[in-house]
PDB file of N, CA and C in Angstrom:
ATOM      1  N   UNK A1495     -11.731  27.875 -59.123  1.00  0.00           N
ATOM      2  CA  UNK A1495     -11.267  26.413 -59.540  1.00  0.00           C
ATOM      3  C   UNK A1495     -11.559  25.613 -58.347  1.00  0.00           C
ATOM      4  N   UNK A1496     -12.067  24.028 -58.795  1.00  0.00           N
ATOM      5  CA  UNK A1496     -12.206  23.182 -57.956  1.00  0.00           C
ATOM      6  C   UNK A1496     -10.744  22.482 -58.002  1.00  0.00           C
ATOM      7  N   UNK A1497     -10.656  22.057 -56.605  1.00  0.00           N
ATOM      8  CA  UNK A1497      -9.642  21.110 -56.531  1.00  0.00           C
ATOM      9  C   UNK A1497      -9.334  20.085 -55.093  1.00  0.00           C
ATOM     10  N   UNK A1498      -8.367  19.707 -54.597  1.00  0.00           N
ATOM     11  CA  UNK A1498      -8.288  19.255 -53.448  1.00  0.00           C
ATOM     12  C   UNK A1498      -6.812  19.646 -53.180  1.00  0.00           C
ATOM     13  N   UNK A1499      -6.076  19.445 -51.493  1.00  0.00           N
ATOM     14  CA  UNK A1499      -5.321  19.929 -51.054  1.00  0.00           C
ATOM     15  C   UNK A1499      -5.262  18.709 -50.231  1.00  0.00           C
ATOM     16  N   UNK A1500      -4.294  18.314 -50.470  1.00  0.00           N
ATOM     17  CA  UNK A1500      -3.144  16.675 -50.070  1.00  0.00           C
ATOM     18  C   UNK A1500      -2.485  16.764 -49.389  1.00  0.00           C
ATOM     19  N   UNK A1501      -2.685  16.346 -48.086  1.00  0.00           N
ATOM     20  CA  UNK A1501      -1.654  16.586 -47.066  1.00  0.00           C
ATOM     21  C   UNK A1501      -1.019  15.431 -47.090  1.00  0.00           C
ATOM     22  N   UNK A1502       0.437  14.671 -47.003  1.00  0.00           N
ATOM     23  CA  UNK A1502       1.336  13.499 -47.043  1.00  0.00           C
ATOM     24  C   UNK A1502       1.946  13.403 -46.125  1.00  0.00           C
ATOM     25  N   UNK A1503       2.876  12.099 -45.366  1.00  0.00           N
ATOM     26  CA  UNK A1503       3.270  11.513 -44.373  1.00  0.00           C
ATOM     27  C   UNK A1503       4.102  13.134 -44.260  1.00  0.00           C
ATOM     28  N   UNK A1504       5.231  13.439 -44.784  1.00  0.00           N
ATOM     29  CA  UNK A1504       6.221  14.388 -44.543  1.00  0.00           C
ATOM     30  C   UNK A1504       5.533  16.111 -44.436  1.00  0.00           C
ATOM     31  N   UNK A1505       4.257  16.104 -44.542  1.00  0.00           N
ATOM     32  CA  UNK A1505       3.436  17.439 -43.957  1.00  0.00           C
ATOM     33  C   UNK A1505       3.241  18.266 -44.775  1.00  0.00           C
ATOM     34  N   UNK A1506       3.682  18.114 -46.365  1.00  0.00           N
ATOM     35  CA  UNK A1506       4.246  19.237 -47.848  1.00  0.00           C
ATOM     36  C   UNK A1506       2.766  18.758 -48.246  1.00  0.00           C
ATOM     37  N   UNK A1507       2.018  19.807 -48.973  1.00  0.00           N
ATOM     38  CA  UNK A1507       0.837  19.960 -49.270  1.00  0.00           C
ATOM     39  C   UNK A1507       1.449  19.724 -51.125  1.00  0.00           C
ATOM     40  N   UNK A1508       0.241  19.063 -51.397  1.00  0.00           N
ATOM     41  CA  UNK A1508      -0.219  19.104 -52.458  1.00  0.00           C
ATOM     42  C   UNK A1508      -1.290  19.206 -53.597  1.00  0.00           C
ATOM     43  N   UNK A1509      -1.374  20.480 -53.995  1.00  0.00           N
ATOM     44  CA  UNK A1509      -2.404  21.141 -54.538  1.00  0.00           C
ATOM     45  C   UNK A1509      -3.360  20.142 -55.834  1.00  0.00           C
ATOM     46  N   UNK A1510      -4.459  19.462 -56.124  1.00  0.00           N
ATOM     47  CA  UNK A1510      -4.789  18.791 -57.378  1.00  0.00           C
ATOM     48  C   UNK A1510      -5.164  19.414 -57.719  1.00  0.00           C
ATOM     49  N   UNK A1511      -5.449  20.740 -58.749  1.00  0.00           N
ATOM     50  CA  UNK A1511      -6.190  21.440 -59.699  1.00  0.00           C
ATOM     51  C   UNK A1511      -7.263  20.706 -61.218  1.00  0.00           C
ATOM     52  N   UNK A1512      -8.673  21.012 -60.997  1.00  0.00           N
ATOM     53  CA  UNK A1512      -8.790  20.874 -61.825  1.00  0.00           C
ATOM     54  C   UNK A1512      -9.929  19.419 -61.409  1.00  0.00           C
ATOM     55  N   UNK A1513      -9.452  19.111 -60.428  1.00  0.00           N
ATOM     56  CA  UNK A1513     -10.299  17.551 -60.165  1.00  0.00           C
ATOM     57  C   UNK A1513     -10.379  18.152 -59.462  1.00  0.00           C
ATOM     58  N   UNK A1514     -12.133  16.911 -59.500  1.00  0.00           N
ATOM     59  CA  UNK A1514     -13.843  16.895 -58.469  1.00  0.00           C
ATOM     60  C   UNK A1514     -13.738  15.600 -58.297  1.00  0.00           C
ATOM     61  N   UNK A1515     -13.151  14.861 -58.359  1.00  0.00           N
ATOM     62  CA  UNK A1515     -13.636  13.337 -57.591  1.00  0.00           C
ATOM     63  C   UNK A1515     -11.851  12.491 -57.750  1.00  0.00           C
ATOM     64  N   UNK A1516     -11.896  11.407 -57.125  1.00  0.00           N
ATOM     65  CA  UNK A1516     -11.248  10.616 -56.380  1.00  0.00           C
ATOM     66  C   UNK A1516     -10.813   9.528 -56.016  1.00  0.00           C
ATOM     67  N   UNK A1517     -10.344   8.779 -56.380  1.00  0.00           N
ATOM     68  CA  UNK A1517     -10.675   7.040 -56.421  1.00  0.00           C
ATOM     69  C   UNK A1517      -9.766   6.400 -55.434  1.00  0.00           C
ATOM     70  N   UNK A1518      -9.186   5.247 -54.950  1.00  0.00           N
ATOM     71  CA  UNK A1518      -8.664   4.649 -54.998  1.00  0.00           C
ATOM     72  C   UNK A1518      -8.472   3.429 -56.046  1.00  0.00           C
ATOM     73  N   UNK A1519      -7.134   3.416 -57.006  1.00  0.00           N
ATOM     74  CA  UNK A1519      -6.715   1.867 -58.228  1.00  0.00           C
ATOM     75  C   UNK A1519      -5.521   1.502 -57.046  1.00  0.00           C
ATOM     76  N   UNK A1520      -5.762   0.498 -56.864  1.00  0.00           N
ATOM     77  CA  UNK A1520      -4.724  -0.150 -56.005  1.00  0.00           C
ATOM     78  C   UNK A1520      -4.097   0.445 -55.501  1.00  0.00           C
ATOM     79  N   UNK A1521      -2.073   0.649 -55.160  1.00  0.00           N
ATOM     80  CA  UNK A1521      -1.668   1.154 -54.178  1.00  0.00           C
ATOM     81  C   UNK A1521      -1.638   2.609 -54.415  1.00  0.00           C
ATOM     82  N   UNK A1522      -2.718   3.452 -55.532  1.00  0.00           N
ATOM     83  CA  UNK A1522      -2.330   4.988 -55.799  1.00  0.00           C
ATOM     84  C   UNK A1522      -4.403   5.041 -55.010  1.00  0.00           C
ATOM     85  N   UNK A1523      -3.556   6.451 -55.034  1.00  0.00           N
ATOM     86  CA  UNK A1523      -5.043   6.867 -55.028  1.00  0.00           C
ATOM     87  C   UNK A1523      -5.392   8.385 -56.619  1.00  0.00           C
ATOM     88  N   UNK A1524      -6.193   8.164 -57.232  1.00  0.00           N
ATOM     89  CA  UNK A1524      -5.657   8.949 -58.366  1.00  0.00           C
ATOM     90  C   UNK A1524      -7.147  10.131 -58.837  1.00  0.00           C
ATOM     91  N   UNK A1525      -6.824  11.339 -58.769  1.00  0.00           N
ATOM     92  CA  UNK A1525      -8.017  12.197 -58.847  1.00  0.00           C
ATOM     93  C   UNK A1525      -8.370  13.013 -60.082  1.00  0.00           C
ATOM     94  N   UNK A1526      -9.352  12.702 -59.946  1.00  0.00           N
ATOM     95  CA  UNK A1526     -10.695  12.892 -61.533  1.00  0.00           C
ATOM     96  C   UNK A1526     -10.681  14.156 -62.046  1.00  0.00           C
ATOM     97  N   UNK A1527     -10.789  14.168 -63.453  1.00  0.00           N
ATOM     98  CA  UNK A1527     -11.768  15.247 -63.927  1.00  0.00           C
ATOM     99  C   UNK A1527     -13.328  15.101 -64.269  1.00  0.00           C
ATOM    100  N   UNK A1528     -14.268  14.512 -63.955  1.00  0.00           N
ATOM    101  CA  UNK A1528     -15.584  14.247 -64.282  1.00  0.00           C
ATOM    102  C   UNK A1528     -16.002  15.039 -66.015  1.00  0.00           C
ATOM    103  N   UNK A1529     -16.209  14.337 -66.490  1.00  0.00           N
ATOM    104  CA  UNK A1529     -16.885  14.559 -68.135  1.00  0.00           C
ATOM    105  C   UNK A1529     -17.706  15.970 -67.258  1.00  0.00           C
ATOM    106  N   UNK A1530     -18.287  16.490 -68.239  1.00  0.00           N
ATOM    107  CA  UNK A1530     -19.286  17.610 -68.038  1.00  0.00           C
ATOM    108  C   UNK A1530     -20.928  17.148 -67.787  1.00  0.00           C
ATOM    109  N   UNK A1531     -21.402  17.488 -66.637  1.00  0.00           N
ATOM    110  CA  UNK A1531     -23.143  16.327 -66.447  1.00  0.00           C
ATOM    111  C   UNK A1531     -22.535  15.274 -66.666  1.00  0.00           C
ATOM    112  N   UNK A1532     -21.562  14.249 -66.182  1.00  0.00           N
ATOM    113  CA  UNK A1532     -21.122  13.274 -65.141  1.00  0.00           C
ATOM    114  C   UNK A1532     -21.548  13.559 -63.882  1.00  0.00           C
ATOM    115  N   UNK A1533     -21.905  12.196 -63.495  1.00  0.00           N
ATOM    116  CA  UNK A1533     -21.660  12.293 -61.273  1.00  0.00           C
ATOM    117  C   UNK A1533     -20.996  10.963 -61.111  1.00  0.00           C
ATOM    118  N   UNK A1534     -20.221  10.245 -62.232  1.00  0.00           N
ATOM    119  CA  UNK A1534     -19.678   9.266 -61.163  1.00  0.00           C
ATOM    120  C   UNK A1534     -18.219   9.520 -62.484  1.00  0.00           C
ATOM    121  N   UNK A1535     -17.156   8.401 -61.953  1.00  0.00           N
ATOM    122  CA  UNK A1535     -16.094   8.612 -62.740  1.00  0.00           C
ATOM    123  C   UNK A1535     -16.114   7.557 -64.155  1.00  0.00           C
ATOM    124  N   UNK A1536     -16.204   7.507 -64.950  1.00  0.00           N
ATOM    125  CA  UNK A1536     -16.086   6.253 -65.507  1.00  0.00           C
ATOM    126  C   UNK A1536     -14.969   6.607 -66.638  1.00  0.00           C
ATOM    127  N   UNK A1537     -15.460   5.935 -68.156  1.00  0.00           N
ATOM    128  CA  UNK A1537     -14.065   6.230 -69.450  1.00  0.00           C
ATOM    129  C   UNK A1537     -14.631   7.230 -69.409  1.00  0.00           C
ATOM    130  N   UNK A1538     -15.147   8.312 -69.504  1.00  0.00           N
ATOM    131  CA  UNK A1538     -15.019  10.027 -69.671  1.00  0.00           C
ATOM    132  C   UNK A1538     -14.562  11.059 -68.866  1.00  0.00           C
ATOM    133  N   UNK A1539     -14.167   9.850 -67.735  1.00  0.00           N
ATOM    134  CA  UNK A1539     -13.503  11.093 -66.532  1.00  0.00           C
ATOM    135  C   UNK A1539     -12.156  11.211 -67.679  1.00  0.00           C
ATOM    136  N   UNK A1540     -10.953  12.036 -67.245  1.00  0.00           N
ATOM    137  CA  UNK A1540     -10.056  12.769 -67.114  1.00  0.00           C
ATOM    138  C   UNK A1540      -8.620  11.855 -65.707  1.00  0.00           C
ATOM    139  N   UNK A1541      -8.477  11.188 -66.172  1.00  0.00           N
ATOM    140  CA  UNK A1541      -7.288  11.207 -64.422  1.00  0.00           C
ATOM    141  C   UNK A1541      -6.432  13.138 -64.792  1.00  0.00           C
ATOM    142  N   UNK A1542      -6.460  13.166 -63.461  1.00  0.00           N
ATOM    143  CA  UNK A1542      -5.297  14.401 -63.187  1.00  0.00           C
ATOM    144  C   UNK A1542      -4.125  14.915 -62.645  1.00  0.00           C
ATOM    145  N   UNK A1543      -4.048  13.227 -61.590  1.00  0.00           N
ATOM    146  CA  UNK A1543      -3.664  13.027 -60.678  1.00  0.00           C
ATOM    147  C   UNK A1543      -2.786  12.305 -60.251  1.00  0.00           C
ATOM    148  N   UNK A1544      -2.072  11.625 -60.054  1.00  0.00           N
ATOM    149  CA  UNK A1544      -1.805   9.777 -58.925  1.00  0.00           C
ATOM    150  C   UNK A1544      -0.779  10.418 -57.689  1.00  0.00           C
ATOM    151  N   UNK A1545      -1.150   9.571 -56.529  1.00  0.00           N
ATOM    152  CA  UNK A1545      -0.101   9.875 -55.373  1.00  0.00           C
ATOM    153  C   UNK A1545      -0.349   8.560 -54.685  1.00  0.00           C
ATOM    154  N   UNK A1546       0.514   7.842 -54.423  1.00  0.00           N
ATOM    155  CA  UNK A1546       0.774   6.607 -53.419  1.00  0.00           C
ATOM    156  C   UNK A1546      -0.163   6.621 -52.506  1.00  0.00           C
ATOM    157  N   UNK A1547      -1.041   6.243 -51.735  1.00  0.00           N
ATOM    158  CA  UNK A1547      -2.542   6.070 -50.930  1.00  0.00           C
ATOM    159  C   UNK A1547      -1.976   6.428 -49.869  1.00  0.00           C
ATOM    160  N   UNK A1548      -0.837   5.400 -49.248  1.00  0.00           N
ATOM    161  CA  UNK A1548       0.666   5.272 -48.142  1.00  0.00           C
ATOM    162  C   UNK A1548       0.635   6.231 -47.911  1.00  0.00           C
ATOM    163  N   UNK A1549       1.158   7.248 -48.392  1.00  0.00           N
ATOM    164  CA  UNK A1549       1.548   8.711 -48.136  1.00  0.00           C
ATOM    165  C   UNK A1549       1.056   9.687 -47.927  1.00  0.00           C
ATOM    166  N   UNK A1550      -0.405   9.291 -48.418  1.00  0.00           N
ATOM    167  CA  UNK A1550      -1.412  10.498 -48.120  1.00  0.00           C
ATOM    168  C   UNK A1550      -2.239   9.996 -46.428  1.00  0.00           C
ATOM    169  N   UNK A1551      -2.023  11.419 -45.698  1.00  0.00           N
ATOM    170  CA  UNK A1551      -2.663  11.434 -44.214  1.00  0.00           C
ATOM    171  C   UNK A1551      -3.999  12.297 -44.443  1.00  0.00           C
ATOM    172  N   UNK A1552      -4.048  13.270 -45.168  1.00  0.00           N
ATOM    173  CA  UNK A1552      -5.077  14.004 -45.296  1.00  0.00           C
ATOM    174  C   UNK A1552      -5.622  14.896 -46.885  1.00  0.00           C
ATOM    175  N   UNK A1553      -6.734  13.970 -46.718  1.00  0.00           N
ATOM    176  CA  UNK A1553      -7.048  15.087 -48.543  1.00  0.00           C
ATOM    177  C   UNK A1553      -8.895  16.194 -48.282  1.00  0.00           C
ATOM    178  N   UNK A1554      -8.297  17.276 -48.897  1.00  0.00           N
ATOM    179  CA  UNK A1554      -9.227  18.074 -47.972  1.00  0.00           C
ATOM    180  C   UNK A1554      -9.730  18.127 -50.004  1.00  0.00           C
ATOM    181  N   UNK A1555     -11.739  19.104 -49.771  1.00  0.00           N
ATOM    182  CA  UNK A1555     -11.967  18.966 -51.395  1.00  0.00           C
ATOM    183  C   UNK A1555     -11.994  21.133 -50.933  1.00  0.00           C
ATOM    184  N   UNK A1556     -11.567  22.034 -52.145  1.00  0.00           N
ATOM    185  CA  UNK A1556     -11.857  22.893 -51.989  1.00  0.00           C
ATOM    186  C   UNK A1556     -11.902  24.168 -53.453  1.00  0.00           C
ATOM    187  N   UNK A1557     -12.599  24.991 -53.522  1.00  0.00           N
ATOM    188  CA  UNK A1557     -12.219  25.843 -54.376  1.00  0.00           C
ATOM    189  C   UNK A1557     -10.686  27.130 -54.295  1.00  0.00           C
ATOM    190  N   UNK A1558     -10.325  26.858 -55.383  1.00  0.00           N
ATOM    191  CA  UNK A1558      -8.997  27.233 -55.669  1.00  0.00           C
ATOM    192  C   UNK A1558      -9.128  28.325 -56.443  1.00  0.00           C
ATOM    193  N   UNK A1559      -8.653  29.817 -55.901  1.00  0.00           N
ATOM    194  CA  UNK A1559      -9.049  31.434 -56.961  1.00  0.00           C
ATOM    195  C   UNK A1559      -7.664  31.180 -58.072  1.00  0.00           C
ATOM    196  N   UNK A1560      -7.138  31.348 -59.156  1.00  0.00           N
ATOM    197  CA  UNK A1560      -5.816  31.283 -59.879  1.00  0.00           C
ATOM    198  C   UNK A1560      -4.916  32.428 -59.138  1.00  0.00           C
ATOM    199  N   UNK A1561      -5.097  33.049 -57.829  1.00  0.00           N
ATOM    200  CA  UNK A1561      -4.259  33.448 -57.011  1.00  0.00           C
ATOM    201  C   UNK A1561      -3.637  32.869 -55.656  1.00  0.00           C
ATOM    202  N   UNK A1562      -4.448  31.406 -55.531  1.00  0.00           N
ATOM    203  CA  UNK A1562      -3.629  30.534 -54.409  1.00  0.00           C
ATOM    204  C   UNK A1562      -2.818  30.012 -55.766  1.00  0.00           C
ATOM    205  N   UNK A1563      -2.731  29.521 -56.552  1.00  0.00           N
ATOM    206  CA  UNK A1563      -1.709  28.872 -57.253  1.00  0.00           C
ATOM    207  C   UNK A1563      -0.177  29.209 -57.410  1.00  0.00           C
ATOM    208  N   UNK A1564      -0.200  31.040 -57.704  1.00  0.00           N
ATOM    209  CA  UNK A1564       1.356  31.689 -57.266  1.00  0.00           C
ATOM    210  C   UNK A1564       2.019  31.228 -56.158  1.00  0.00           C
ATOM    211  N   UNK A1565       3.179  31.512 -56.305  1.00  0.00           N
ATOM    212  CA  UNK A1565       4.274  31.003 -55.315  1.00  0.00           C
ATOM    213  C   UNK A1565       3.829  32.045 -54.414  1.00  0.00           C
ATOM    214  N   UNK A1566       4.024  32.210 -53.015  1.00  0.00           N
ATOM    215  CA  UNK A1566       4.830  33.017 -51.968  1.00  0.00           C
ATOM    216  C   UNK A1566       6.181  33.300 -52.910  1.00  0.00           C
TER     217      UNK A1566
END
């Protein structure tokens, strides 16, 4: 499953699963699932999550298996 790992200023890691694109929207960074066959974020994209841009240190794209989502 496609998604992102986001490291925040407090060193916590947020996993955004299902997103395949992101962009800044004002003070927020929003993660999107683009519509099938679409290469851009447009009106057909679904918002998956938003985080305050000033709290983000690192954004890493990665493929996550279902086991990655289970608590350890």
